[in-house]
PDB file of C-alpha atoms in Angstrom:
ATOM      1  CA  UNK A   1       2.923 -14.743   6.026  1.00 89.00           C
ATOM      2  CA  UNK A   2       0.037 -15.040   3.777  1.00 92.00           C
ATOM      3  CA  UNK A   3       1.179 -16.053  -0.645  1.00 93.00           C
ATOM      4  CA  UNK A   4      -1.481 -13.188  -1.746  1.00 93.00           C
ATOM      5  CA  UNK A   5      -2.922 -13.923  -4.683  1.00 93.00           C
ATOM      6  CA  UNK A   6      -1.021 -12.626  -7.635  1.00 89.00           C
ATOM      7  CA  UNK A   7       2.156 -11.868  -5.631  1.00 87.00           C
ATOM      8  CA  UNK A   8       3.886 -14.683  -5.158  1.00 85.00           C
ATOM      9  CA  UNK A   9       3.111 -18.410  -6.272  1.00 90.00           C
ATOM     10  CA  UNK A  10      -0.514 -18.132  -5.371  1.00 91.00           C
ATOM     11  CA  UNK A  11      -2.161 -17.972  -9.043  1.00 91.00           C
ATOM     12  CA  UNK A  12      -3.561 -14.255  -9.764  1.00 91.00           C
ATOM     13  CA  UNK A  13      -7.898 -13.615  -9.403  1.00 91.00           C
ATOM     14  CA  UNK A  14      -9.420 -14.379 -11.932  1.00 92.00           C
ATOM     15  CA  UNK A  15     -11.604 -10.846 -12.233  1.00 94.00           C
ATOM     16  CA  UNK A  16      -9.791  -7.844 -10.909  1.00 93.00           C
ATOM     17  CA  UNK A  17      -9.349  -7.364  -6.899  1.00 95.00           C
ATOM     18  CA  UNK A  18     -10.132  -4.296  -5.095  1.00 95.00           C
ATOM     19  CA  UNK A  19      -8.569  -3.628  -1.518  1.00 95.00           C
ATOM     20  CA  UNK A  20     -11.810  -5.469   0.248  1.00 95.00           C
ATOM     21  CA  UNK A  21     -11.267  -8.773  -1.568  1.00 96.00           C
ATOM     22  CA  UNK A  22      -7.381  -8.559  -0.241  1.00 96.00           C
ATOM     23  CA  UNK A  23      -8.829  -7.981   2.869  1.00 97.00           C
ATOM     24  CA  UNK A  24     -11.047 -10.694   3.127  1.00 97.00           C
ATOM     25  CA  UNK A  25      -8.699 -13.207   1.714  1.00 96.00           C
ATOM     26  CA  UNK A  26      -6.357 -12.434   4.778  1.00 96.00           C
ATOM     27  CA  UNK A  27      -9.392 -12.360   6.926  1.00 96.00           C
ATOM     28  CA  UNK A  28     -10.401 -16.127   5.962  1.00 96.00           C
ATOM     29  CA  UNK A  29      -6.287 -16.737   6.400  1.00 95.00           C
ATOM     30  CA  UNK A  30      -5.976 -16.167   9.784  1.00 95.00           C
ATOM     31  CA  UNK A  31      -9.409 -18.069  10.309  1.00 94.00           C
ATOM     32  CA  UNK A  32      -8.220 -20.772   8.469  1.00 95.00           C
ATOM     33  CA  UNK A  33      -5.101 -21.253  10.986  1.00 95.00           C
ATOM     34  CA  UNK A  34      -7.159 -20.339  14.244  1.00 94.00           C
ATOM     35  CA  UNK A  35      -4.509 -17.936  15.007  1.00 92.00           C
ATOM     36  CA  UNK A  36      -6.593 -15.992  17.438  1.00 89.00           C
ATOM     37  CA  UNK A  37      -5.608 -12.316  18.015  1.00 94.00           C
ATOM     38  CA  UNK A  38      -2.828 -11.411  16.122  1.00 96.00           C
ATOM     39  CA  UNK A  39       0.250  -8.985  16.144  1.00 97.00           C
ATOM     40  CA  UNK A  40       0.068  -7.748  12.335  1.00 97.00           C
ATOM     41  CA  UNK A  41       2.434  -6.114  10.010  1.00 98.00           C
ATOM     42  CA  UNK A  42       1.969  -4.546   6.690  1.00 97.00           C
ATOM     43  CA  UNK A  43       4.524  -3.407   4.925  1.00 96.00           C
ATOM     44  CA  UNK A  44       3.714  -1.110   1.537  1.00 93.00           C
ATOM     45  CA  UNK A  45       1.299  -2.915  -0.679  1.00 92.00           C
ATOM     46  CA  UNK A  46       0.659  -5.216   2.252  1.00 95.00           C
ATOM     47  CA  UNK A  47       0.245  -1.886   4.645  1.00 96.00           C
ATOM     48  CA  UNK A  48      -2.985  -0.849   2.994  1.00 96.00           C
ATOM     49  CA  UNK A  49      -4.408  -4.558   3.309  1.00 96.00           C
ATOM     50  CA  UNK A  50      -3.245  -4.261   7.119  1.00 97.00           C
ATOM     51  CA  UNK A  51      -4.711  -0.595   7.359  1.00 98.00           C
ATOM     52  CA  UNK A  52      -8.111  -1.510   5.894  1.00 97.00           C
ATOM     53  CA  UNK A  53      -8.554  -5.024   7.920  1.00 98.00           C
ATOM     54  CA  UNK A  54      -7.635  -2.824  11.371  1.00 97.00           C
ATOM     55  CA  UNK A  55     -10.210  -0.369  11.124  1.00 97.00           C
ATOM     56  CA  UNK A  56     -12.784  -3.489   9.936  1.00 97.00           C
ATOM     57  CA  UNK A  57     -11.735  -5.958  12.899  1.00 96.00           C
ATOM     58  CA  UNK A  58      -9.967  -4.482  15.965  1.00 94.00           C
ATOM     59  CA  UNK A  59     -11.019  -7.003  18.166  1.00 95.00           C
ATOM     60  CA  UNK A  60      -8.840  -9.633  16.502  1.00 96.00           C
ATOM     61  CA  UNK A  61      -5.745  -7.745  16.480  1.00 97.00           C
ATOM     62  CA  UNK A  62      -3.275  -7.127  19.644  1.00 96.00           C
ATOM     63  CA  UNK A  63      -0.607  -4.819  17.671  1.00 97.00           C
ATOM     64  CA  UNK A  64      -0.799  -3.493  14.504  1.00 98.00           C
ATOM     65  CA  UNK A  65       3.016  -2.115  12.533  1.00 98.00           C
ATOM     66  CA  UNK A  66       2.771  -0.525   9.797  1.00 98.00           C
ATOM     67  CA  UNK A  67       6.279  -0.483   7.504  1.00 97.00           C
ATOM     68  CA  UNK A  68       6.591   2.229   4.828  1.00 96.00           C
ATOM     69  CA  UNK A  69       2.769   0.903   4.371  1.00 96.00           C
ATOM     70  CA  UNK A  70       1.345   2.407   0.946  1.00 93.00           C
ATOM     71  CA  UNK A  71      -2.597   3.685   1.401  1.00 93.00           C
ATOM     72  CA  UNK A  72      -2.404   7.503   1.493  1.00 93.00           C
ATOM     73  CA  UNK A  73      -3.471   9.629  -0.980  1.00 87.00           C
ATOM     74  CA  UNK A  74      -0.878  12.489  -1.200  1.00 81.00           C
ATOM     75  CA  UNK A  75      -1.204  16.068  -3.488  1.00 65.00           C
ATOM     76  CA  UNK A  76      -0.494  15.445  -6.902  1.00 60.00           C
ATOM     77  CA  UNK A  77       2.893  17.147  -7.910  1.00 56.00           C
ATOM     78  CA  UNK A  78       3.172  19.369 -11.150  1.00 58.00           C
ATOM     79  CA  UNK A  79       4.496  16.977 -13.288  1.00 57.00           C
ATOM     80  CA  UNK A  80       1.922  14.611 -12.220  1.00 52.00           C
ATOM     81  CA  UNK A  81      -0.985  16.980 -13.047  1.00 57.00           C
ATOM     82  CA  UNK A  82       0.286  17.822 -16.345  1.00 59.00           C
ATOM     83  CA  UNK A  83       0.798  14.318 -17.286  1.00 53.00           C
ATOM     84  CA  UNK A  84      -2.943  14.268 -16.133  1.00 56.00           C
ATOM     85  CA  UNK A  85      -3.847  17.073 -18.891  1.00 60.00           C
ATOM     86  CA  UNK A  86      -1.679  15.826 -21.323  1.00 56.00           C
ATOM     87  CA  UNK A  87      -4.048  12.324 -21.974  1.00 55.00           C
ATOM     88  CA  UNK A  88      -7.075  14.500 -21.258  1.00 60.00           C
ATOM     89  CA  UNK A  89      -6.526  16.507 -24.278  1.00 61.00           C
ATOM     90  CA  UNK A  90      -5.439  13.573 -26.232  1.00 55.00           C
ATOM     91  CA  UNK A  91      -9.461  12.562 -26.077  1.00 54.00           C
ATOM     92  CA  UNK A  92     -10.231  15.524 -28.879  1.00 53.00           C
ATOM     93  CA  UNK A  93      -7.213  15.670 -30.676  1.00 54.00           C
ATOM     94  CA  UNK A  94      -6.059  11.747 -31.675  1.00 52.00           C
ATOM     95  CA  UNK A  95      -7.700   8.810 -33.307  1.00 53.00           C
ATOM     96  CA  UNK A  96      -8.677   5.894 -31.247  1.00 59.00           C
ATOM     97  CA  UNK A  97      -5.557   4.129 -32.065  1.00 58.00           C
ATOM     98  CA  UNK A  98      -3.293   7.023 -31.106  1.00 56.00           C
ATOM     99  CA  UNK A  99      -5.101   7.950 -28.012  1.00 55.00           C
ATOM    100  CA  UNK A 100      -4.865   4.516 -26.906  1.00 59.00           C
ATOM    101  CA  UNK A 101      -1.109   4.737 -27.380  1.00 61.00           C
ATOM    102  CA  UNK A 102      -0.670   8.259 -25.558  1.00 57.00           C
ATOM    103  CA  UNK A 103      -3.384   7.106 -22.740  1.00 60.00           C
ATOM    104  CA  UNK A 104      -0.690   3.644 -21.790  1.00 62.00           C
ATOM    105  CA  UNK A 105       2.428   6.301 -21.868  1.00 58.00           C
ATOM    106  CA  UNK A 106       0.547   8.508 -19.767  1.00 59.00           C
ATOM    107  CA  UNK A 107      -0.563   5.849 -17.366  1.00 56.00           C
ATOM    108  CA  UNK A 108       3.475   4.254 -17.312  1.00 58.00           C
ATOM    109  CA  UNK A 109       4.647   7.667 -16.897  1.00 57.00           C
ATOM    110  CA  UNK A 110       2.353   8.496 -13.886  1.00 50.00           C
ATOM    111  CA  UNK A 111       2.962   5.252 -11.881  1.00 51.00           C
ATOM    112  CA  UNK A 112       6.560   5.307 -12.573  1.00 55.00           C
ATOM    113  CA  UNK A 113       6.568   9.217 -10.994  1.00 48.00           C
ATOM    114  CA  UNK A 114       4.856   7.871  -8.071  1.00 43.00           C
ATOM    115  CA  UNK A 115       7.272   5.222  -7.813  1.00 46.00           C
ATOM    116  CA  UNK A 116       4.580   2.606  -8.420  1.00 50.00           C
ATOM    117  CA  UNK A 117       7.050   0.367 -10.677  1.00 53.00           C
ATOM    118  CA  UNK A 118       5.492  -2.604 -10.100  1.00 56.00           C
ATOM    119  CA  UNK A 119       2.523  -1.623 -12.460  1.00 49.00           C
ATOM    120  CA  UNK A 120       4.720  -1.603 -15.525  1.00 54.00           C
ATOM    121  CA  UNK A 121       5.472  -5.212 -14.627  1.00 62.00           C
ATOM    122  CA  UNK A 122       2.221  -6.817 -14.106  1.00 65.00           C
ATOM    123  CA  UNK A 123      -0.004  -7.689 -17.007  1.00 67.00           C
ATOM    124  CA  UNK A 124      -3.229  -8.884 -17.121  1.00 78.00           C
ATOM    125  CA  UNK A 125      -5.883  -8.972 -13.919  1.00 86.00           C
ATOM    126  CA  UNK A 126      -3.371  -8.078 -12.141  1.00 87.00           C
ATOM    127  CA  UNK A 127      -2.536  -4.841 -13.618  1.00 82.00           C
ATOM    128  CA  UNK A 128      -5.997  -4.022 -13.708  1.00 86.00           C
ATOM    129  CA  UNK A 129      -6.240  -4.655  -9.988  1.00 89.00           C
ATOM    130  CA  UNK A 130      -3.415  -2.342  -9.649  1.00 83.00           C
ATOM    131  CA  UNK A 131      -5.626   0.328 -11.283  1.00 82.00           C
ATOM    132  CA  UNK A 132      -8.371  -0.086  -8.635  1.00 87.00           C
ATOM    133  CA  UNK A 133      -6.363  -0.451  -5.793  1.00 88.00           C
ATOM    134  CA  UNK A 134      -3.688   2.032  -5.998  1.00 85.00           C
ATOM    135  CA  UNK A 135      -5.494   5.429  -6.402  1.00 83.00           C
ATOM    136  CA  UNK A 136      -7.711   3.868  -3.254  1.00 89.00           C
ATOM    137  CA  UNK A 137      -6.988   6.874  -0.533  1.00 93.00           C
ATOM    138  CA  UNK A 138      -7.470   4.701   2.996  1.00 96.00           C
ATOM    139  CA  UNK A 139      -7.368   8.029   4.939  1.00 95.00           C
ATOM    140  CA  UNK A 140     -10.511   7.679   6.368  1.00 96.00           C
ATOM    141  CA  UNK A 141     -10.004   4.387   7.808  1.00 97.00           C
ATOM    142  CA  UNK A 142      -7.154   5.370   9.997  1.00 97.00           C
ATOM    143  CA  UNK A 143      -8.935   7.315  12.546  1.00 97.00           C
ATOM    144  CA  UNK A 144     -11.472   3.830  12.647  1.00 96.00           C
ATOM    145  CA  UNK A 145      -7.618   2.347  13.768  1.00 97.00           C
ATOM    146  CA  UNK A 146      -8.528   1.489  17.835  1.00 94.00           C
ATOM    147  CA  UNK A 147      -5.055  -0.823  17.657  1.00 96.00           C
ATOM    148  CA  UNK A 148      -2.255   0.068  19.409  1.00 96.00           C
ATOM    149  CA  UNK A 149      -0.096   0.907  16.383  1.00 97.00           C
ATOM    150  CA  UNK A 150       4.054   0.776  15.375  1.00 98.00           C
ATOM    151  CA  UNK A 151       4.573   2.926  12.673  1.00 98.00           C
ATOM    152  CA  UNK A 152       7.841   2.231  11.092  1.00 98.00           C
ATOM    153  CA  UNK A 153       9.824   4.221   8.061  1.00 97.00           C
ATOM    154  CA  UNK A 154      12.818   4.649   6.088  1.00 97.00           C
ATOM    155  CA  UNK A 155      14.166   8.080   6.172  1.00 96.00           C
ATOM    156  CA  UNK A 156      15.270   7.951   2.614  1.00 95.00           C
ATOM    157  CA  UNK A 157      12.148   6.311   1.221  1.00 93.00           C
ATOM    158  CA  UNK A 158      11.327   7.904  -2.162  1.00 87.00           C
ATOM    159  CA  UNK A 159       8.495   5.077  -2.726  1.00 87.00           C
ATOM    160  CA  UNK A 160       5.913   6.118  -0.385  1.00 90.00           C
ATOM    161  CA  UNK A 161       7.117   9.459   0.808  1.00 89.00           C
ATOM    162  CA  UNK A 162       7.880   9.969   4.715  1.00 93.00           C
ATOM    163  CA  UNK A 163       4.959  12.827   4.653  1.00 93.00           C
ATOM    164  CA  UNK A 164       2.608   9.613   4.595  1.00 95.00           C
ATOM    165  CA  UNK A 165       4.017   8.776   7.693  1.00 96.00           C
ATOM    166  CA  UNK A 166       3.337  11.713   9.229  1.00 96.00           C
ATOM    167  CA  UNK A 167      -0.606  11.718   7.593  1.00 96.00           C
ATOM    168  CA  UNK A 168      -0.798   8.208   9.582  1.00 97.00           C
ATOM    169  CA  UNK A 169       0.735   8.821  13.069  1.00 97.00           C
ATOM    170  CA  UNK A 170      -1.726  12.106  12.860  1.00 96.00           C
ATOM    171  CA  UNK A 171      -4.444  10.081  12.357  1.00 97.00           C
ATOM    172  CA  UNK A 172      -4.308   6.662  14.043  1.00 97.00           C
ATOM    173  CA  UNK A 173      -5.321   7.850  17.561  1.00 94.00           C
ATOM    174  CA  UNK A 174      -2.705   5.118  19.513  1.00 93.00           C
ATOM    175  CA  UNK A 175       0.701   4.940  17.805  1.00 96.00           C
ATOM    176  CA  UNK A 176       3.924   5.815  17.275  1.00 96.00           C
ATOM    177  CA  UNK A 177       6.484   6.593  14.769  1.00 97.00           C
ATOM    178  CA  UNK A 178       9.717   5.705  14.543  1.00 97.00           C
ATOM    179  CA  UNK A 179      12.207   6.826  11.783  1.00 97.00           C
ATOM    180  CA  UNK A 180      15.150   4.263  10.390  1.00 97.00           C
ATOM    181  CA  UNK A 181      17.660   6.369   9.445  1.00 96.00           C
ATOM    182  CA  UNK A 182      20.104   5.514   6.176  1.00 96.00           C
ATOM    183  CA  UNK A 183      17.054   3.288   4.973  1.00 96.00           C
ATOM    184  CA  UNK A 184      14.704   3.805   2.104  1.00 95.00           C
ATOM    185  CA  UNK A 185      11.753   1.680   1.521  1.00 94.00           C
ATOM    186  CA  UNK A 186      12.407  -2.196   2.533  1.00 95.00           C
ATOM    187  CA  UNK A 187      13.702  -1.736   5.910  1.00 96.00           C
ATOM    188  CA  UNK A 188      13.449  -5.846   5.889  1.00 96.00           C
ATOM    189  CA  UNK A 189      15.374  -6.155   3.073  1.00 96.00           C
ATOM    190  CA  UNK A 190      18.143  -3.507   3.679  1.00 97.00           C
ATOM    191  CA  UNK A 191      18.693  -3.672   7.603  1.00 97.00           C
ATOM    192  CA  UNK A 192      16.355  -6.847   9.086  1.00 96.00           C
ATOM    193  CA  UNK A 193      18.240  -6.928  12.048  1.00 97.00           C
ATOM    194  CA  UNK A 194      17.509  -3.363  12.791  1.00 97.00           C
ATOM    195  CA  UNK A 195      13.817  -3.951  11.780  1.00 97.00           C
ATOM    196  CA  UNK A 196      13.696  -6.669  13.930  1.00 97.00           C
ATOM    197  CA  UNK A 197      15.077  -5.255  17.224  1.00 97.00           C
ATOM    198  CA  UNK A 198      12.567  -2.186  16.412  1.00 97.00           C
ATOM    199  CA  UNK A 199       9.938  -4.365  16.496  1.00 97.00           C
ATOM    200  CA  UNK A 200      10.686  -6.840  18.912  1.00 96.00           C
ATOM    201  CA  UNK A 201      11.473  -3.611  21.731  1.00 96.00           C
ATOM    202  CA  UNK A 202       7.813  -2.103  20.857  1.00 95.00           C
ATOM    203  CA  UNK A 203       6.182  -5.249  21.650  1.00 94.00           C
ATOM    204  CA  UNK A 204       7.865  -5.846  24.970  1.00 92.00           C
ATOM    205  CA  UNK A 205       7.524  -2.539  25.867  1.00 90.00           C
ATOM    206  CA  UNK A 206       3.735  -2.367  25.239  1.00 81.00           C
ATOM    207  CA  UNK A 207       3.417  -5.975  27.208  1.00 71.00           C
TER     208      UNK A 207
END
């Protein structure tokens, strides 16, 4: 399980990352530990570094699971789009200082209705690297997906919602979905053994 950068003890970048630089770091990883072919899983932020580095390099991958995995782009919702408006029109109306001040509350506000918490806790590169990667839609890549692919969800998960599950077993040519019920969005964290025996069946089953 690779420390990414800015996530754990691994020191942040020093210039903001996009979703590529994530993806190569885990690309010179798994190079740097001759691991061969792999069985990966990606689970939420992790999911759209998994997503993108499947459609790059299928070749090096034997399964690919993808846990409440973050990467789709979904409709914005009403409140979302007026938030939207609301620091639009702040551009005529307010003086730099103000407009700065609406422009952050509309930013919190937006992430925190898409259940993207974690933004109002980073600082720094890293929240700036939040900014590039989050809005990234990885739709296209998932038809690119030639893995054999274990799509995994919590039924109650209100962080990425279960319709992006649906957008990815539609699209990924070779996979399958399978719904925890009772969980909501760290299936590891809230039933592992469950997780575990969900996983473990898929790969034996595919073998």
């Amino acid at each position: 399980a690779p420390d990414l950068p800015g996530f754990g003890k691994t020191p942040s970048p020093k210039k903001p990352w996009e979703i590529g630089d994530y993806t190569d770091f885990f690309s010179k990883f798994i190079e740097k530990l001759s691991l061969g072919k792999i069985i990966l899983l990606g689970h939420s932020f992790g999911g759209r570094i998994a997503i993108r580095f499947a459609s790059l390099y299928p070749e090096r991958l034997e399964f690919l699971i993808l846990c409440s995995s973050a990467g789709i782009k979904l409709p914005a919702t009403l409140t979302q789009k007026i938030i939207y408006i609301v620091a639009r029109t702040g551009n005529f109306i307010l003086t730099p200082k103000l407009l700065k001040r609406l422009k952050d509350w509309a930013r919190n506000t937006f992430y925190t209705l898409i259940r993207q918490r974690d933004y109002k806790r980073v600082k720094g590169t890293m929240r700036e690297t939040f900014k590039k990667v989050i809005p990234r839609d990885l739709s296209s890549d998932l038809p690119k997906i030639k893995t054999e692919t274990l799509i995994i969800w919590g039924a109650r998960d209100k962080t990425v919602p279960i319709k992006a599950a649906y957008i990815i077993k539609e699209k990924v040519p070779n996979s399958t979905l399978i719904m925890m019920p009772g969980i909501a969005h760290t299936p590891h964290l809230e039933a592992p053994e469950k997780l575990t025996a969900v996983i473990l069946d898929f790969i034996r089953t595919e073998k």
